[in-house]
Amino acid sequence: MLSYRLYLDLDNNGTMETYRSSGDPNAWPIERTVLGDTVTAKVKLPPGVGLPYAKHKIEWIASDNCGNQSLCKYEFIVKDCKPPTVVCINGLSVNIMPSGMITFWDTDFLKYTNDNCTPVNQIKLGIRKAGTGIGFPLNSHSVTFDCNEIGTNYVELWAVDAYGNASYCTTYLIVQDHVGACMPPGPITGNVQTDQAQLVAGAKILLKSNLNVPLPQLMNGVTNAQGNFQFASAPGTCNYSLVPSLDTLPQAGVTTLDALLVAQYLTGQDLANTYRLIAADANHDGKITAADVEDITSVVTGVSTKFTNNTAWRFVPATFTFPEPKNPWATLFPESIKTLCPATDGLNQNFMAIKTGDVDGSLLLNAALGTEDRSATGTVWFQAPNRRFAAGETVTVEIQTPDLADLQGFQFALTADAAYLTLQSATPGLVPAKALGLHPDQNQIVVSWYSTATFNGASQRAFTLTFKALQAGTVQEVLHVSDVVSAEAYDRVLQTKRVDLQFAAPKTVVERAVFYPVAPNPTSGPIRAAYWLPVAGPVTISLVDASGRVLERSTDYREAGYQQTDLTAQESGVLFLHLQWSGGAEVQRVVVRK
């Protein structure tokens, strides 16, 4: 049998002064549930009856038919856990004061509030700007907005009852400026130039409001011949952004020398300054890698008409200081100017312009946006055989390099007279396929080649062109260097030389493989074995220690021309790199330091 004794604190003063028992007349009944050998029970209060808010105690007594009893007791608390209901007015709209500020109170947004226990006049209110805190905002009964908050602003209106239960509703306030309190005092002007003080004309400048409104105001401008722009005023507020852009002539100022400089940077050489580093990030991924070299080469050869995931120009506020000048991506640098009210820094907003891919800073700006600073000293001559051809004949023209001992790179374009020859294909030699920009529709090829390694001075087959002859003629009469790109070569100190083509009996093409020196050397690994093959065939690359033990070996069939094989180089010391091909063997020493 189950019974209970209930001790109640009716006035919530901490003393249980009232006692009720299941044996009392009109006692509250016990509702029992039996599940197997387990009996559970609860006191069932009549409808409309509740216990007062306070701490109470109950004792349960279980007895059997033999007079044995068992007792358990525990305290329990009855309290209000339901938060009050608070309903907001569905949005307000107001004009900002001439002072540039406006204040609203919590009661301004209240439609009504109520609670199950606490009287309405005892429910406390609070308010905050949405998203600026958590929980009930103590002692916060107003919100103030200024010129930086013209537009739609959201607020949280809170209500809390006498027992600490709180809830809130969200509504909004549209702050407007019809009296011009937030207008800047004068026109907005600025200038765009490069880090070499060259003025950038034709840059688009977008002036846009930063306000959270459905249709933000926009104004467009363009820099003039002096690189200047001007707006009569900001769009409705001094809280605005200036966003420059220019995405024309991506190839302007971009040459093979730029690709070479990036390749040298990857081997440990520095670039001139922070802006040159940003220019070298051709694919806009926030770092400089071999992919940027390929992107620059693709633009030079015309294989790509724009940079991967990037624009032709990038812009940085002129007053911005990079925290780490040698790593501009260490922090997210701004590419626009955002101005808040009041515009304490004045209304002159200047930008530094960076030409993507122009790593050496050779671009000279004029009205055409694209002249390059190239002071060539001397000429290097490429050679092609001069021969006669007849209509219908397949004509192959092998282009041979000059002595490569003093060269680190070159670029030029060849165009054939379409009345005589139709360009069919190009076969790589020293110049790999990805550095040959073939344009059959223009009967033209653009070539871009560089190397950070030192050559042995031999002349080599650069590439071979195949044409279909439409009528009789000679190669010398119909094939010439064109001005699609600047025809230039770079010596070991990166001085620029002119490139031209001569038609004579070419030097004998190297009939042995060229094994390019490993760079860097010494190295911490891996090792890239780079070589040029005069003919296709099986090639074995081996890494051997001083005792003759083979550490790594790779054997593959390779096509004629430039090739490379990567080895992991897991051991340290003086090692020997062997190249074996159908015409013989080459070897070089490599120092590996771990």
Coordinates of C-alpha atoms in Angstrom, one line a residue:
M1 CA 0.0 0.0 0.0
L2 CA 1.2 3.5 -0.8
S3 CA 0.5 6.8 1.1
Y4 CA 2.1 10.2 1.2
R5 CA 2.8 13.2 3.4
L6 CA 3.1 16.6 1.6
Y7 CA 4.8 19.6 3.1
L8 CA 4.0 22.9 1.5
D9 CA 5.5 26.5 1.6
L10 CA 2.4 28.5 0.7
D11 CA 4.0 32.0 0.9
N12 CA 7.5 31.1 -0.6
N13 CA 9.4 32.3 2.5
G14 CA 11.5 29.2 2.8
T15 CA 9.4 27.6 5.5
M16 CA 7.1 24.6 4.8
E17 CA 4.3 25.5 7.2
T18 CA 1.4 23.4 5.7
Y19 CA 1.1 19.6 5.9
R20 CA -1.3 17.4 3.9
S21 CA -1.6 13.6 4.0
S22 CA -3.2 11.0 1.8
G23 CA -5.2 10.0 4.9
D24 CA -6.9 13.4 5.3
P25 CA -10.6 13.8 4.4
N26 CA -10.8 15.0 0.8
A27 CA -7.1 14.2 0.3
W28 CA -5.8 14.3 -3.3
P29 CA -5.9 10.8 -4.7
I30 CA -3.0 8.7 -5.7
E31 CA -2.8 7.4 -9.2
R32 CA -0.9 4.0 -9.4
T33 CA 0.7 2.2 -12.3
V34 CA 1.8 -1.4 -12.0
L35 CA 4.4 -2.8 -14.5
G36 CA 5.6 -6.3 -13.6
D37 CA 6.9 -6.1 -10.0
T38 CA 7.3 -2.3 -10.1
V39 CA 4.6 0.1 -8.8
T40 CA 4.8 3.8 -9.5
A41 CA 2.5 6.5 -8.1
K42 CA 1.8 10.1 -8.4
V43 CA -0.5 12.6 -6.6
K44 CA -3.3 13.6 -8.9
L45 CA -4.4 17.2 -8.4
P46 CA -8.0 18.1 -9.2
P47 CA -8.6 20.3 -12.3
G48 CA -7.9 24.0 -11.6
V49 CA -5.8 23.2 -8.5
G50 CA -2.0 24.0 -8.5
L51 CA 0.8 24.3 -6.0
P52 CA 2.2 27.7 -5.1
Y53 CA 5.6 28.8 -6.5
A54 CA 8.1 27.7 -3.8
K55 CA 10.2 24.7 -2.6
H56 CA 8.1 21.8 -1.2
K57 CA 8.7 18.3 0.0
I58 CA 6.9 14.9 -0.3
E59 CA 7.3 11.7 1.7
W60 CA 6.2 8.4 0.1
I61 CA 5.4 5.5 2.5
A62 CA 5.2 1.9 1.2
S63 CA 3.8 -0.8 3.5
D64 CA 2.9 -4.5 3.2
N65 CA 0.3 -6.7 4.9
C66 CA 2.8 -7.7 7.6
G67 CA 3.2 -4.1 8.9
N68 CA 6.6 -3.5 7.3
Q69 CA 7.2 0.1 5.9
S70 CA 9.7 1.8 3.7
L71 CA 10.1 5.6 3.3
C72 CA 11.5 7.8 0.6
K73 CA 11.4 11.6 0.5
Y74 CA 12.6 14.4 -1.7
E75 CA 12.1 18.1 -2.2
F76 CA 10.8 19.7 -5.4
I77 CA 10.4 23.2 -6.7
V78 CA 7.4 24.7 -8.4
K79 CA 8.3 27.8 -10.5
D80 CA 7.3 29.7 -13.6
C81 CA 9.2 28.5 -16.7
K82 CA 7.1 30.1 -19.4
P83 CA 8.6 33.3 -21.0
P84 CA 6.4 36.3 -21.6
T85 CA 4.8 36.9 -25.0
V86 CA 6.2 40.0 -26.8
V87 CA 4.9 41.2 -30.2
C88 CA 6.7 43.9 -32.2
I89 CA 5.4 46.6 -34.4
N90 CA 6.1 45.4 -37.9
G91 CA 8.8 47.9 -38.9
L92 CA 9.2 51.7 -38.6
S93 CA 10.6 54.4 -41.0
V94 CA 12.2 57.6 -39.9
N95 CA 14.2 60.5 -41.3
I96 CA 17.6 61.1 -39.6
M97 CA 18.0 64.3 -37.6
P98 CA 20.1 67.2 -39.0
S99 CA 22.7 66.2 -36.4
G100 CA 23.3 62.9 -38.4
M101 CA 21.8 60.8 -35.6
I102 CA 18.4 59.4 -34.4
T103 CA 17.5 57.5 -31.2
F104 CA 14.6 55.1 -30.6
W105 CA 13.3 53.6 -27.4
D106 CA 12.1 50.0 -26.7
T107 CA 8.5 51.2 -26.2
D108 CA 8.6 52.7 -29.7
F109 CA 8.7 49.1 -31.2
L110 CA 6.3 47.4 -28.8
K111 CA 2.8 46.3 -30.0
Y112 CA 1.9 44.4 -26.8
T113 CA 3.3 42.0 -24.2
N114 CA 1.7 39.6 -21.6
D115 CA 2.7 36.7 -19.3
N116 CA 0.9 33.9 -17.5
C117 CA 2.1 35.0 -14.0
T118 CA 3.7 38.4 -14.1
P119 CA 1.4 41.4 -14.5
V120 CA 2.0 43.5 -17.6
N121 CA 3.1 46.5 -15.6
Q122 CA 5.9 44.4 -14.0
I123 CA 7.2 43.0 -17.3
K124 CA 10.6 44.6 -18.1
L125 CA 11.6 45.6 -21.6
G126 CA 15.0 45.9 -23.3
I127 CA 16.3 46.5 -26.8
R128 CA 19.5 46.1 -28.8
K129 CA 20.6 46.1 -32.5
A130 CA 20.1 42.6 -33.9
G131 CA 23.1 40.3 -33.6
T132 CA 25.1 42.4 -31.1
G133 CA 24.6 40.2 -28.0
I134 CA 22.8 37.3 -26.4
G135 CA 20.3 37.1 -23.6
F136 CA 18.2 39.9 -22.1
P137 CA 19.9 43.3 -22.6
L138 CA 20.2 44.7 -19.1
N139 CA 19.7 48.4 -18.7
S140 CA 19.4 48.9 -22.5
H141 CA 16.3 50.7 -23.4
S142 CA 17.3 52.7 -26.5
V143 CA 19.2 52.3 -29.8
T144 CA 20.9 55.1 -31.7
F145 CA 21.6 55.2 -35.5
D146 CA 23.9 57.5 -37.4
C147 CA 24.9 58.2 -41.0
N148 CA 26.7 54.9 -41.4
E149 CA 23.3 53.1 -40.9
I150 CA 21.2 54.8 -43.5
G151 CA 18.8 52.1 -44.8
T152 CA 17.3 49.0 -43.2
N153 CA 18.4 48.1 -39.6
Y154 CA 17.1 45.2 -37.5
V155 CA 16.5 45.4 -33.8
E156 CA 15.6 42.8 -31.0
L157 CA 12.9 43.9 -28.6
W158 CA 13.1 41.8 -25.4
A159 CA 10.7 41.2 -22.5
V160 CA 11.5 39.5 -19.1
D161 CA 9.0 38.4 -16.4
A162 CA 9.5 38.5 -12.6
Y163 CA 11.0 35.0 -12.6
G164 CA 13.7 35.8 -15.2
N165 CA 12.0 34.2 -18.2
A166 CA 12.8 36.2 -21.3
S167 CA 11.9 36.2 -25.0
Y168 CA 12.2 38.6 -27.9
C169 CA 10.8 39.6 -31.3
T170 CA 12.8 41.1 -34.2
T171 CA 11.7 44.1 -36.2
Y172 CA 13.3 46.7 -38.4
L173 CA 13.8 50.5 -38.7
I174 CA 14.4 52.1 -42.1
V175 CA 16.6 55.2 -41.5
Q176 CA 16.4 57.7 -44.3
D177 CA 18.2 61.0 -45.1
H178 CA 15.9 63.3 -46.9
V179 CA 17.4 66.4 -45.4
G180 CA 20.9 65.7 -46.7
A181 CA 22.4 65.5 -43.2
C182 CA 24.7 62.7 -44.2
M183 CA 25.9 64.0 -47.6
P184 CA 29.7 64.6 -47.9
P185 CA 30.7 68.2 -48.1
G186 CA 32.1 68.2 -51.6
P187 CA 33.0 66.1 -54.7
I188 CA 34.7 62.8 -54.5
T189 CA 38.0 62.7 -56.4
G190 CA 40.8 60.3 -56.9
N191 CA 43.7 59.2 -59.0
V192 CA 44.9 55.8 -60.3
Q193 CA 48.6 55.2 -61.1
T194 CA 51.2 52.4 -61.0
D195 CA 53.9 52.1 -58.4
Q196 CA 56.2 53.7 -61.1
A197 CA 54.0 56.8 -61.1
Q198 CA 52.5 56.0 -64.5
L199 CA 48.9 57.4 -64.8
V200 CA 46.3 54.8 -65.7
A201 CA 43.6 56.1 -68.1
G202 CA 40.4 54.2 -68.9
A203 CA 40.0 52.5 -65.5
K204 CA 36.3 52.1 -64.5
I205 CA 35.4 53.4 -61.1
L206 CA 32.2 52.2 -59.5
L207 CA 30.8 54.3 -56.6
K208 CA 28.2 52.4 -54.7
S209 CA 26.3 52.9 -51.4
N210 CA 27.1 50.4 -48.6
L211 CA 23.6 50.7 -47.3
N212 CA 21.5 47.6 -46.7
V213 CA 18.7 48.6 -49.1
P214 CA 17.0 46.6 -51.9
L215 CA 18.4 48.8 -54.7
P216 CA 21.6 50.4 -53.6
Q217 CA 22.6 53.6 -55.5
L218 CA 25.4 53.2 -58.0
M219 CA 27.4 55.7 -60.0
N220 CA 30.0 54.9 -62.7
G221 CA 33.1 56.9 -63.7
V222 CA 36.2 56.4 -65.8
T223 CA 39.7 57.8 -65.2
N224 CA 40.8 60.4 -67.7
A225 CA 44.2 60.7 -69.5
Q226 CA 45.8 61.9 -66.3
G227 CA 44.4 59.0 -64.3
N228 CA 41.9 61.1 -62.4
F229 CA 38.2 60.5 -61.6
Q230 CA 35.6 62.7 -60.0
F231 CA 32.0 62.3 -58.6
A232 CA 29.9 65.3 -57.7
S233 CA 28.8 63.5 -54.4
A234 CA 28.3 60.1 -52.8
P235 CA 25.1 58.2 -53.5
G236 CA 22.9 59.5 -50.7
T237 CA 25.4 59.1 -47.9
C238 CA 29.0 59.3 -47.0
N239 CA 29.0 55.5 -46.3
Y240 CA 30.1 54.3 -49.8
S241 CA 32.7 52.2 -51.6
L242 CA 34.9 52.9 -54.6
V243 CA 35.6 49.8 -56.7
P244 CA 38.1 50.2 -59.6
S245 CA 38.3 47.7 -62.5
L246 CA 40.1 47.4 -65.8
D247 CA 40.1 44.2 -67.8
T248 CA 41.4 45.1 -71.3
L249 CA 44.5 44.0 -73.2
P250 CA 45.6 41.3 -70.7
Q251 CA 48.8 40.7 -72.8
A252 CA 50.0 44.3 -72.5
G253 CA 53.4 44.4 -70.8
V254 CA 53.5 40.6 -70.5
T255 CA 56.5 38.8 -72.0
T256 CA 58.5 35.6 -71.7
L257 CA 60.9 37.6 -69.4
D258 CA 58.0 37.8 -66.9
A259 CA 57.6 34.0 -67.0
L260 CA 61.4 33.7 -66.5
L261 CA 61.4 36.0 -63.5
V262 CA 58.6 34.0 -61.8
A263 CA 60.5 30.8 -62.5
Q264 CA 63.6 32.3 -60.9
Y265 CA 61.6 33.4 -57.9
L266 CA 60.5 29.8 -57.4
T267 CA 64.2 28.9 -57.2
G268 CA 64.9 31.4 -54.5
Q269 CA 65.4 34.8 -56.2
D270 CA 63.5 37.8 -55.0
L271 CA 61.2 40.0 -57.0
A272 CA 61.5 43.8 -56.9
N273 CA 58.6 44.7 -54.6
T274 CA 55.2 43.8 -53.2
Y275 CA 53.4 44.9 -56.3
R276 CA 55.6 42.7 -58.5
L277 CA 54.6 39.8 -56.3
I278 CA 50.9 40.5 -56.9
A279 CA 51.6 40.8 -60.6
A280 CA 53.3 37.4 -60.6
D281 CA 50.1 35.8 -59.1
A282 CA 48.7 35.4 -62.6
N283 CA 45.9 32.9 -61.6
H284 CA 44.8 34.9 -58.5
D285 CA 45.1 32.0 -56.0
G286 CA 47.1 34.0 -53.4
K287 CA 50.4 32.3 -54.0
I288 CA 53.1 32.0 -56.7
T289 CA 53.6 28.6 -58.3
A290 CA 54.5 27.0 -61.6
A291 CA 50.9 27.4 -62.6
D292 CA 51.4 31.2 -62.7
V293 CA 54.4 30.7 -65.1
E294 CA 52.2 28.6 -67.4
D295 CA 49.4 31.2 -67.2
I296 CA 51.8 34.0 -68.3
T297 CA 53.3 31.8 -71.1
S298 CA 49.8 31.0 -72.4
V299 CA 48.9 34.7 -72.6
V300 CA 52.2 35.5 -74.4
T301 CA 51.6 32.8 -77.0
G302 CA 48.0 33.6 -77.4
V303 CA 46.9 30.2 -76.4
S304 CA 44.8 32.0 -73.7
T305 CA 43.1 35.4 -74.3
K306 CA 43.0 36.1 -70.5
F307 CA 44.5 35.0 -67.2
T308 CA 42.9 32.2 -65.3
N309 CA 40.4 33.5 -62.7
N310 CA 42.0 36.9 -62.9
T311 CA 41.6 40.3 -64.5
A312 CA 44.2 42.2 -66.5
W313 CA 44.6 44.8 -63.7
R314 CA 44.3 44.7 -59.9
F315 CA 44.1 47.7 -57.6
V316 CA 45.1 48.4 -54.0
P317 CA 44.3 51.6 -52.1
A318 CA 47.4 53.8 -52.3
T319 CA 47.5 54.4 -48.6
F320 CA 47.4 50.7 -47.7
T321 CA 50.6 49.3 -46.0
F322 CA 51.2 45.6 -46.4
P323 CA 52.0 44.0 -43.0
E324 CA 54.4 41.5 -44.7
P325 CA 55.8 43.1 -47.9
K326 CA 57.3 39.9 -49.1
N327 CA 54.0 38.0 -48.6
P328 CA 51.1 40.3 -49.6
W329 CA 48.7 37.4 -49.1
A330 CA 49.5 37.0 -45.4
T331 CA 46.4 39.1 -44.8
L332 CA 43.5 39.8 -47.1
F333 CA 44.5 43.1 -48.7
P334 CA 41.7 45.5 -49.8
E335 CA 41.0 46.0 -53.5
S336 CA 38.5 48.9 -53.0
I337 CA 38.1 51.9 -50.7
K338 CA 35.2 51.9 -48.2
T339 CA 34.5 55.2 -46.5
L340 CA 32.4 55.7 -43.4
C341 CA 30.9 58.8 -41.9
P342 CA 32.3 61.3 -41.3
A343 CA 34.9 61.1 -44.1
T344 CA 37.8 62.2 -41.8
D345 CA 40.5 61.2 -44.3
G346 CA 39.1 63.7 -46.9
L347 CA 37.5 62.9 -50.2
N348 CA 40.6 62.2 -52.3
Q349 CA 40.7 58.5 -52.8
N350 CA 43.7 57.2 -54.7
F351 CA 44.6 53.7 -56.0
M352 CA 47.8 51.8 -56.9
A353 CA 47.3 49.9 -60.2
I354 CA 49.0 46.5 -60.8
K355 CA 49.2 45.0 -64.3
T356 CA 48.7 41.3 -64.0
G357 CA 51.6 39.3 -65.4
D358 CA 53.9 42.4 -65.8
V359 CA 56.5 41.1 -63.3
D360 CA 59.4 43.2 -64.5
G361 CA 57.3 46.4 -64.6
S362 CA 58.1 47.1 -68.3
L363 CA 54.7 48.4 -69.4
L364 CA 54.7 52.0 -70.6
L365 CA 51.2 53.5 -70.5
N366 CA 49.9 55.7 -73.3
A367 CA 46.5 56.3 -74.8
A368 CA 46.6 52.8 -76.3
L369 CA 47.4 51.2 -73.0
G370 CA 50.1 48.8 -74.0
T371 CA 53.6 50.0 -75.0
E372 CA 56.5 48.2 -73.4
D373 CA 59.8 49.5 -72.3
R374 CA 62.3 47.4 -74.3
S375 CA 65.8 48.7 -74.9
A376 CA 67.3 45.9 -77.1
T377 CA 71.1 45.6 -77.4
G378 CA 72.2 43.5 -80.3
T379 CA 70.4 40.8 -82.3
V380 CA 70.3 37.0 -82.0
W381 CA 69.6 35.1 -85.2
F382 CA 67.4 32.0 -85.6
Q383 CA 68.0 30.0 -88.7
A384 CA 65.7 28.3 -91.2
P385 CA 66.6 26.5 -94.4
N386 CA 65.8 28.4 -97.6
R387 CA 64.3 26.0 -100.2
R388 CA 62.0 26.1 -103.1
F389 CA 58.6 24.4 -103.1
A390 CA 55.9 23.7 -105.6
A391 CA 52.1 23.9 -105.5
G392 CA 50.6 21.0 -103.6
E393 CA 53.8 20.1 -101.8
T394 CA 54.1 19.5 -98.1
V395 CA 56.7 21.9 -96.8
T396 CA 58.6 21.3 -93.5
V397 CA 60.6 24.2 -92.1
E398 CA 63.0 23.4 -89.2
I399 CA 63.7 26.5 -87.0
Q400 CA 67.1 26.3 -85.3
T401 CA 68.2 28.3 -82.3
P402 CA 71.4 30.4 -82.1
D403 CA 74.1 29.5 -79.6
L404 CA 72.2 29.1 -76.3
A405 CA 75.2 29.5 -74.0
D406 CA 74.3 33.2 -73.3
L407 CA 70.5 32.9 -73.5
Q408 CA 67.9 32.3 -70.9
G409 CA 64.8 32.8 -73.0
F410 CA 63.2 34.2 -76.1
Q411 CA 59.9 35.0 -77.8
F412 CA 58.8 35.8 -81.3
A413 CA 56.1 35.1 -83.9
L414 CA 56.4 33.8 -87.4
T415 CA 53.7 34.4 -90.1
A416 CA 53.6 32.8 -93.5
D417 CA 52.1 34.5 -96.6
A418 CA 48.7 32.8 -96.9
A419 CA 48.8 33.1 -100.7
Y420 CA 51.7 30.6 -100.7
L421 CA 51.6 28.4 -97.6
T422 CA 48.9 27.1 -95.2
L423 CA 50.1 26.3 -91.7
Q424 CA 49.3 22.7 -90.8
S425 CA 51.1 21.8 -87.6
A426 CA 54.1 22.5 -85.3
T427 CA 56.4 19.8 -83.9
P428 CA 58.1 20.6 -80.6
G429 CA 61.9 20.5 -80.3
L430 CA 63.7 22.5 -77.6
V431 CA 60.5 24.5 -77.3
P432 CA 57.8 22.3 -75.6
A433 CA 54.3 22.0 -77.1
K434 CA 52.8 24.1 -74.3
A435 CA 55.1 27.0 -75.2
L436 CA 54.0 27.0 -78.9
G437 CA 51.0 29.1 -79.7
L438 CA 49.7 27.7 -83.0
H439 CA 47.2 30.0 -84.8
P440 CA 46.3 28.3 -88.2
D441 CA 43.5 30.8 -88.9
Q442 CA 46.2 33.5 -89.0
N443 CA 48.9 31.3 -90.6
Q444 CA 51.0 32.1 -87.5
I445 CA 52.9 30.7 -84.6
V446 CA 53.9 32.5 -81.4
V447 CA 56.9 31.0 -79.5
S448 CA 57.8 31.5 -75.8
W449 CA 60.7 29.7 -74.2
Y450 CA 62.9 30.2 -71.1
S451 CA 65.2 28.2 -68.9
T452 CA 66.7 28.8 -65.5
A453 CA 69.5 26.3 -66.3
T454 CA 72.7 26.9 -68.2
F455 CA 73.2 25.4 -71.6
N456 CA 76.3 24.0 -73.2
G457 CA 76.3 26.5 -76.0
A458 CA 75.1 24.3 -78.8
S459 CA 72.5 25.3 -81.4
Q460 CA 69.4 23.2 -81.2
R461 CA 66.2 22.5 -83.2
A462 CA 63.6 24.8 -81.6
F463 CA 60.6 23.4 -83.5
T464 CA 59.5 22.3 -86.9
L465 CA 56.6 23.8 -89.0
T466 CA 54.6 21.9 -91.5
F467 CA 52.9 23.8 -94.4
K468 CA 50.8 22.9 -97.4
A469 CA 52.0 24.8 -100.5
L470 CA 49.3 26.6 -102.5
Q471 CA 51.7 27.8 -105.2
A472 CA 55.4 27.7 -106.0
G473 CA 57.8 29.9 -104.1
T474 CA 60.7 30.0 -101.6
V475 CA 60.6 29.8 -97.8
Q476 CA 62.6 33.1 -97.5
E477 CA 60.0 35.0 -99.6
V478 CA 56.9 33.9 -97.6
L479 CA 58.0 33.3 -94.0
H480 CA 58.9 36.2 -91.7
V481 CA 59.0 37.4 -88.1
S482 CA 55.8 39.4 -87.4
D483 CA 55.0 42.0 -84.8
V484 CA 52.3 40.1 -83.0
V485 CA 54.6 40.0 -80.0
S486 CA 57.9 41.7 -79.4
A487 CA 60.6 39.6 -81.0
E488 CA 63.2 39.5 -78.3
A489 CA 65.7 37.3 -76.4
Y490 CA 67.2 37.6 -72.9
D491 CA 70.8 37.0 -72.0
R492 CA 72.3 35.7 -68.7
V493 CA 72.0 39.1 -67.1
L494 CA 68.5 39.5 -68.5
Q495 CA 69.4 42.2 -71.0
T496 CA 67.0 42.3 -74.0
K497 CA 68.2 41.5 -77.5
R498 CA 66.3 41.6 -80.8
V499 CA 65.4 38.4 -82.5
D500 CA 65.4 37.9 -86.3
L501 CA 65.3 35.0 -88.7
Q502 CA 68.0 34.3 -91.4
F503 CA 67.7 31.9 -94.2
A504 CA 70.9 30.1 -94.9
A505 CA 72.3 26.6 -94.5
P506 CA 71.5 26.1 -90.8
K507 CA 74.0 24.8 -88.3
T508 CA 73.9 21.0 -87.9
V509 CA 71.3 20.1 -85.5
V510 CA 72.6 18.5 -82.3
E511 CA 72.5 14.8 -82.8
R512 CA 73.1 13.9 -79.2
A513 CA 70.9 14.4 -76.1
V514 CA 71.3 17.5 -74.0
F515 CA 71.3 16.8 -70.3
Y516 CA 70.3 20.1 -68.5
P517 CA 72.0 20.9 -65.2
V518 CA 69.8 20.2 -62.1
A519 CA 68.6 23.3 -60.5
P520 CA 69.0 24.1 -57.7
N521 CA 72.2 22.2 -56.9
P522 CA 72.8 21.4 -54.0
T523 CA 69.2 20.5 -53.4
S524 CA 67.1 19.1 -50.6
G525 CA 65.0 17.1 -53.1
P526 CA 63.2 16.1 -55.2
I527 CA 65.4 16.1 -58.3
R528 CA 64.1 17.0 -61.7
A529 CA 66.0 15.5 -64.5
A530 CA 65.5 17.7 -67.6
Y531 CA 66.8 16.7 -71.0
W532 CA 66.4 17.2 -74.8
L533 CA 66.2 14.2 -77.2
P534 CA 67.1 14.5 -80.9
V535 CA 65.1 11.4 -81.6
A536 CA 62.3 9.4 -79.9
G537 CA 63.1 6.2 -78.0
P538 CA 63.5 4.5 -74.7
V539 CA 65.1 6.6 -71.9
T540 CA 66.4 5.5 -68.5
I541 CA 67.1 8.0 -65.7
S542 CA 69.1 6.6 -62.8
L543 CA 70.2 8.1 -59.5
V544 CA 73.4 6.3 -58.3
D545 CA 75.6 6.8 -55.2
A546 CA 79.4 7.0 -55.1
S547 CA 79.7 3.2 -54.8
G548 CA 77.7 2.6 -57.9
R549 CA 74.5 1.5 -56.1
V550 CA 71.3 2.4 -57.9
L551 CA 69.0 4.3 -55.6
E552 CA 66.2 5.1 -58.1
R553 CA 65.6 4.3 -61.7
S554 CA 62.9 5.3 -64.2
T555 CA 62.6 3.9 -67.8
D556 CA 60.0 5.2 -70.3
Y557 CA 59.6 5.7 -74.0
R558 CA 60.0 9.4 -74.7
E559 CA 59.3 11.6 -77.8
A560 CA 61.9 13.8 -79.4
G561 CA 62.3 17.2 -77.8
Y562 CA 62.3 18.5 -74.3
Q563 CA 61.4 16.0 -71.5
Q564 CA 61.7 15.7 -67.8
T565 CA 61.6 13.0 -65.1
D566 CA 61.2 13.6 -61.4
L567 CA 63.1 11.5 -58.7
T568 CA 62.4 11.6 -55.0
A569 CA 66.1 11.6 -53.8
Q570 CA 65.5 10.2 -50.4
E571 CA 69.2 9.8 -49.6
S572 CA 71.8 12.5 -48.9
G573 CA 75.4 13.0 -50.1
V574 CA 77.1 13.3 -53.5
L575 CA 75.1 11.4 -56.0
F576 CA 75.3 10.9 -59.8
L577 CA 72.4 11.3 -62.2
H578 CA 72.6 9.2 -65.3
L579 CA 70.7 9.6 -68.6
Q580 CA 70.8 6.7 -71.0
W581 CA 69.1 6.9 -74.4
S582 CA 69.4 5.2 -77.8
G583 CA 72.4 7.4 -78.8
G584 CA 74.5 7.1 -75.7
A585 CA 74.7 8.2 -72.1
E586 CA 75.2 11.5 -70.1
V587 CA 76.0 11.9 -66.4
Q588 CA 76.1 14.8 -63.9
R589 CA 76.9 15.2 -60.2
V590 CA 74.2 16.2 -57.7
V591 CA 74.6 17.1 -54.1
V592 CA 71.6 16.2 -51.9
R593 CA 71.3 17.8 -48.4
K594 CA 68.5 16.7 -46.1

